[in-house]
């Protein structure tokens, strides 16, 4: 009948230790009803970069972009390089905040000033432009 369960059994110290490992990347399972779907990346920034200083900004960016692209063989993604798809976000770090919680899991985060997907501006001055630039991605065989 549409029931859901949230389990709070992860030890915060274990999460901190995992977060520092070089092989751990940022991701979200995107489960409906869970704030991870809308808040994984800003929450990771807020807690582990800004507040606890467990990760540097460079580590956060790499674990949220290049490392993900490398892991899933997304050959023209994850890096700012000539010939790569133009995926870019401009973030106002003072206002970059996760707003989703378990009571309101689909509340949008704040602080994204500009978002470019496949070379198309999707968010401009913090406002969705209506562009639908996403596309299915194939795992390639990277050179």
PDB file of C-alpha atoms in Angstrom:
ATOM      1  CA  UNK A   1       0.000   0.000   0.000  1.00  0.00           C
ATOM      2  CA  UNK A   2       2.880   2.457  -0.509  1.00  0.00           C
ATOM      3  CA  UNK A   3       4.450   2.147   2.952  1.00  0.00           C
ATOM      4  CA  UNK A   4       8.048   3.237   3.375  1.00  0.00           C
ATOM      5  CA  UNK A   5      10.720   2.832   6.008  1.00  0.00           C
ATOM      6  CA  UNK A   6      13.611   5.083   6.981  1.00  0.00           C
ATOM      7  CA  UNK A   7      16.344   3.289   8.893  1.00  0.00           C
ATOM      8  CA  UNK A   8      18.732   5.348  11.004  1.00  0.00           C
ATOM      9  CA  UNK A   9      21.330   2.691  11.754  1.00  0.00           C
ATOM     10  CA  UNK A  10      24.515   4.141  10.263  1.00  0.00           C
ATOM     11  CA  UNK A  11      27.134   5.236  12.745  1.00  0.00           C
ATOM     12  CA  UNK A  12      28.185   8.875  12.052  1.00  0.00           C
ATOM     13  CA  UNK A  13      31.830   8.054  12.796  1.00  0.00           C
ATOM     14  CA  UNK A  14      31.753   5.199  10.263  1.00  0.00           C
ATOM     15  CA  UNK A  15      30.333   7.614   7.685  1.00  0.00           C
ATOM     16  CA  UNK A  16      33.143  10.106   8.412  1.00  0.00           C
ATOM     17  CA  UNK A  17      35.775   7.384   8.022  1.00  0.00           C
ATOM     18  CA  UNK A  18      34.263   6.188   4.758  1.00  0.00           C
ATOM     19  CA  UNK A  19      33.944   9.745   3.457  1.00  0.00           C
ATOM     20  CA  UNK A  20      37.731  10.199   3.613  1.00  0.00           C
ATOM     21  CA  UNK A  21      38.538   7.079   1.613  1.00  0.00           C
ATOM     22  CA  UNK A  22      39.962   7.826  -1.844  1.00  0.00           C
ATOM     23  CA  UNK A  23      37.592   5.322  -3.501  1.00  0.00           C
ATOM     24  CA  UNK A  24      34.342   6.781  -2.096  1.00  0.00           C
ATOM     25  CA  UNK A  25      32.397   9.013  -4.484  1.00  0.00           C
ATOM     26  CA  UNK A  26      29.252  11.097  -4.160  1.00  0.00           C
ATOM     27  CA  UNK A  27      26.042   9.507  -5.348  1.00  0.00           C
ATOM     28  CA  UNK A  28      22.363   9.161  -4.642  1.00  0.00           C
ATOM     29  CA  UNK A  29      20.039   6.238  -5.047  1.00  0.00           C
ATOM     30  CA  UNK A  30      17.261   8.729  -5.722  1.00  0.00           C
ATOM     31  CA  UNK A  31      14.699   6.851  -3.658  1.00  0.00           C
ATOM     32  CA  UNK A  32      11.276   8.488  -3.632  1.00  0.00           C
ATOM     33  CA  UNK A  33      10.495   9.878  -0.193  1.00  0.00           C
ATOM     34  CA  UNK A  34      14.125  10.136   0.900  1.00  0.00           C
ATOM     35  CA  UNK A  35      15.870  13.540   1.071  1.00  0.00           C
ATOM     36  CA  UNK A  36      18.922  12.022  -0.667  1.00  0.00           C
ATOM     37  CA  UNK A  37      17.057  12.363  -3.949  1.00  0.00           C
ATOM     38  CA  UNK A  38      17.171  16.166  -3.763  1.00  0.00           C
ATOM     39  CA  UNK A  39      19.925  16.896  -1.251  1.00  0.00           C
ATOM     40  CA  UNK A  40      22.888  14.486  -1.436  1.00  0.00           C
ATOM     41  CA  UNK A  41      25.433  16.846  -2.918  1.00  0.00           C
ATOM     42  CA  UNK A  42      24.671  20.025  -0.972  1.00  0.00           C
ATOM     43  CA  UNK A  43      24.455  18.042   2.263  1.00  0.00           C
ATOM     44  CA  UNK A  44      27.848  16.469   1.608  1.00  0.00           C
ATOM     45  CA  UNK A  45      29.278  19.929   0.975  1.00  0.00           C
ATOM     46  CA  UNK A  46      27.640  21.456   4.078  1.00  0.00           C
ATOM     47  CA  UNK A  47      28.631  18.727   6.514  1.00  0.00           C
ATOM     48  CA  UNK A  48      31.899  17.265   5.256  1.00  0.00           C
ATOM     49  CA  UNK A  49      33.519  20.218   3.455  1.00  0.00           C
ATOM     50  CA  UNK A  50      32.225  23.378   5.122  1.00  0.00           C
ATOM     51  CA  UNK A  51      31.401  22.342   8.680  1.00  0.00           C
ATOM     52  CA  UNK A  52      33.683  19.416   9.522  1.00  0.00           C
ATOM     53  CA  UNK A  53      36.454  20.108   6.970  1.00  0.00           C
ATOM     54  CA  UNK A  54      36.821  16.387   6.380  1.00  0.00           C
ATOM     55  CA  UNK A  55      37.169  16.935   2.622  1.00  0.00           C
ATOM     56  CA  UNK A  56      38.743  19.738   0.643  1.00  0.00           C
ATOM     57  CA  UNK A  57      36.733  21.514  -2.011  1.00  0.00           C
ATOM     58  CA  UNK A  58      38.878  19.837  -4.678  1.00  0.00           C
ATOM     59  CA  UNK A  59      38.108  16.387  -3.219  1.00  0.00           C
ATOM     60  CA  UNK A  60      34.394  17.193  -3.064  1.00  0.00           C
ATOM     61  CA  UNK A  61      34.310  18.351  -6.692  1.00  0.00           C
ATOM     62  CA  UNK A  62      36.310  15.364  -7.950  1.00  0.00           C
ATOM     63  CA  UNK A  63      34.226  12.848  -5.962  1.00  0.00           C
ATOM     64  CA  UNK A  64      31.073  14.506  -7.353  1.00  0.00           C
ATOM     65  CA  UNK A  65      32.093  14.696 -11.009  1.00  0.00           C
ATOM     66  CA  UNK A  66      35.272  13.217 -12.503  1.00  0.00           C
ATOM     67  CA  UNK A  67      35.402  10.178 -10.240  1.00  0.00           C
ATOM     68  CA  UNK A  68      31.760   9.378 -11.007  1.00  0.00           C
ATOM     69  CA  UNK A  69      32.333   9.723 -14.756  1.00  0.00           C
ATOM     70  CA  UNK A  70      35.450   7.537 -14.569  1.00  0.00           C
ATOM     71  CA  UNK A  71      33.691   4.864 -12.504  1.00  0.00           C
ATOM     72  CA  UNK A  72      30.766   4.578 -14.915  1.00  0.00           C
ATOM     73  CA  UNK A  73      32.847   5.008 -18.117  1.00  0.00           C
ATOM     74  CA  UNK A  74      31.105   8.232 -19.098  1.00  0.00           C
ATOM     75  CA  UNK A  75      33.898   9.115 -21.481  1.00  0.00           C
ATOM     76  CA  UNK A  76      33.077  12.739 -22.293  1.00  0.00           C
ATOM     77  CA  UNK A  77      31.822  13.805 -18.851  1.00  0.00           C
ATOM     78  CA  UNK A  78      33.092  14.805 -15.446  1.00  0.00           C
ATOM     79  CA  UNK A  79      35.899  17.167 -16.451  1.00  0.00           C
ATOM     80  CA  UNK A  80      36.275  20.590 -18.025  1.00  0.00           C
ATOM     81  CA  UNK A  81      38.112  19.527 -21.172  1.00  0.00           C
ATOM     82  CA  UNK A  82      37.919  20.429 -24.826  1.00  0.00           C
ATOM     83  CA  UNK A  83      35.578  18.046 -26.635  1.00  0.00           C
ATOM     84  CA  UNK A  84      33.737  17.032 -23.473  1.00  0.00           C
ATOM     85  CA  UNK A  85      30.045  17.699 -22.935  1.00  0.00           C
ATOM     86  CA  UNK A  86      29.562  21.088 -21.315  1.00  0.00           C
ATOM     87  CA  UNK A  87      28.135  20.154 -17.921  1.00  0.00           C
ATOM     88  CA  UNK A  88      28.871  22.897 -15.426  1.00  0.00           C
ATOM     89  CA  UNK A  89      27.386  24.372 -12.281  1.00  0.00           C
ATOM     90  CA  UNK A  90      28.130  27.725 -10.712  1.00  0.00           C
ATOM     91  CA  UNK A  91      27.456  27.544  -6.988  1.00  0.00           C
ATOM     92  CA  UNK A  92      27.004  30.323  -4.444  1.00  0.00           C
ATOM     93  CA  UNK A  93      28.762  28.585  -1.545  1.00  0.00           C
ATOM     94  CA  UNK A  94      27.337  30.999   1.022  1.00  0.00           C
ATOM     95  CA  UNK A  95      23.818  29.870   0.073  1.00  0.00           C
ATOM     96  CA  UNK A  96      24.434  26.268  -1.047  1.00  0.00           C
ATOM     97  CA  UNK A  97      22.092  24.392   1.283  1.00  0.00           C
ATOM     98  CA  UNK A  98      20.200  21.136   1.359  1.00  0.00           C
ATOM     99  CA  UNK A  99      16.553  21.917   2.137  1.00  0.00           C
ATOM    100  CA  UNK A 100      14.999  18.449   1.752  1.00  0.00           C
ATOM    101  CA  UNK A 101      14.264  16.457   4.891  1.00  0.00           C
ATOM    102  CA  UNK A 102      12.161  13.400   5.716  1.00  0.00           C
ATOM    103  CA  UNK A 103       8.996  15.482   6.113  1.00  0.00           C
ATOM    104  CA  UNK A 104       9.645  17.369   2.834  1.00  0.00           C
ATOM    105  CA  UNK A 105      11.906  15.093   0.766  1.00  0.00           C
ATOM    106  CA  UNK A 106      11.407  16.921  -2.545  1.00  0.00           C
ATOM    107  CA  UNK A 107      12.293  20.430  -1.379  1.00  0.00           C
ATOM    108  CA  UNK A 108      14.875  21.877  -3.739  1.00  0.00           C
ATOM    109  CA  UNK A 109      18.296  22.892  -2.478  1.00  0.00           C
ATOM    110  CA  UNK A 110      19.503  26.477  -2.744  1.00  0.00           C
ATOM    111  CA  UNK A 111      22.679  28.071  -4.033  1.00  0.00           C
ATOM    112  CA  UNK A 112      22.864  26.870  -7.628  1.00  0.00           C
ATOM    113  CA  UNK A 113      23.244  30.082  -9.598  1.00  0.00           C
ATOM    114  CA  UNK A 114      23.844  28.587 -13.042  1.00  0.00           C
ATOM    115  CA  UNK A 115      23.579  25.048 -14.347  1.00  0.00           C
ATOM    116  CA  UNK A 116      24.664  24.063 -17.834  1.00  0.00           C
ATOM    117  CA  UNK A 117      23.832  20.575 -19.112  1.00  0.00           C
ATOM    118  CA  UNK A 118      25.071  19.479 -22.533  1.00  0.00           C
ATOM    119  CA  UNK A 119      25.915  23.103 -23.274  1.00  0.00           C
ATOM    120  CA  UNK A 120      22.371  24.345 -22.527  1.00  0.00           C
ATOM    121  CA  UNK A 121      21.619  26.690 -19.627  1.00  0.00           C
ATOM    122  CA  UNK A 122      19.109  24.913 -17.404  1.00  0.00           C
ATOM    123  CA  UNK A 123      19.301  27.199 -14.350  1.00  0.00           C
ATOM    124  CA  UNK A 124      20.032  30.895 -14.802  1.00  0.00           C
ATOM    125  CA  UNK A 125      20.352  33.260 -11.820  1.00  0.00           C
ATOM    126  CA  UNK A 126      18.902  30.504  -9.613  1.00  0.00           C
ATOM    127  CA  UNK A 127      15.799  29.993 -11.759  1.00  0.00           C
ATOM    128  CA  UNK A 128      14.917  26.991 -13.924  1.00  0.00           C
ATOM    129  CA  UNK A 129      14.851  28.041 -17.584  1.00  0.00           C
ATOM    130  CA  UNK A 130      12.554  25.270 -18.795  1.00  0.00           C
ATOM    131  CA  UNK A 131      15.358  23.678 -20.820  1.00  0.00           C
ATOM    132  CA  UNK A 132      15.347  19.908 -20.871  1.00  0.00           C
ATOM    133  CA  UNK A 133      18.945  19.223 -21.786  1.00  0.00           C
ATOM    134  CA  UNK A 134      19.444  15.834 -20.141  1.00  0.00           C
ATOM    135  CA  UNK A 135      19.828  12.689 -22.181  1.00  0.00           C
ATOM    136  CA  UNK A 136      20.377   8.981 -21.534  1.00  0.00           C
ATOM    137  CA  UNK A 137      24.068   8.165 -21.314  1.00  0.00           C
ATOM    138  CA  UNK A 138      25.787   5.041 -22.581  1.00  0.00           C
ATOM    139  CA  UNK A 139      28.761   3.621 -20.818  1.00  0.00           C
ATOM    140  CA  UNK A 140      31.482   3.856 -23.396  1.00  0.00           C
ATOM    141  CA  UNK A 141      34.857   2.296 -23.747  1.00  0.00           C
ATOM    142  CA  UNK A 142      37.088   5.234 -22.893  1.00  0.00           C
ATOM    143  CA  UNK A 143      40.409   5.599 -24.646  1.00  0.00           C
TER     144      UNK A 143
END
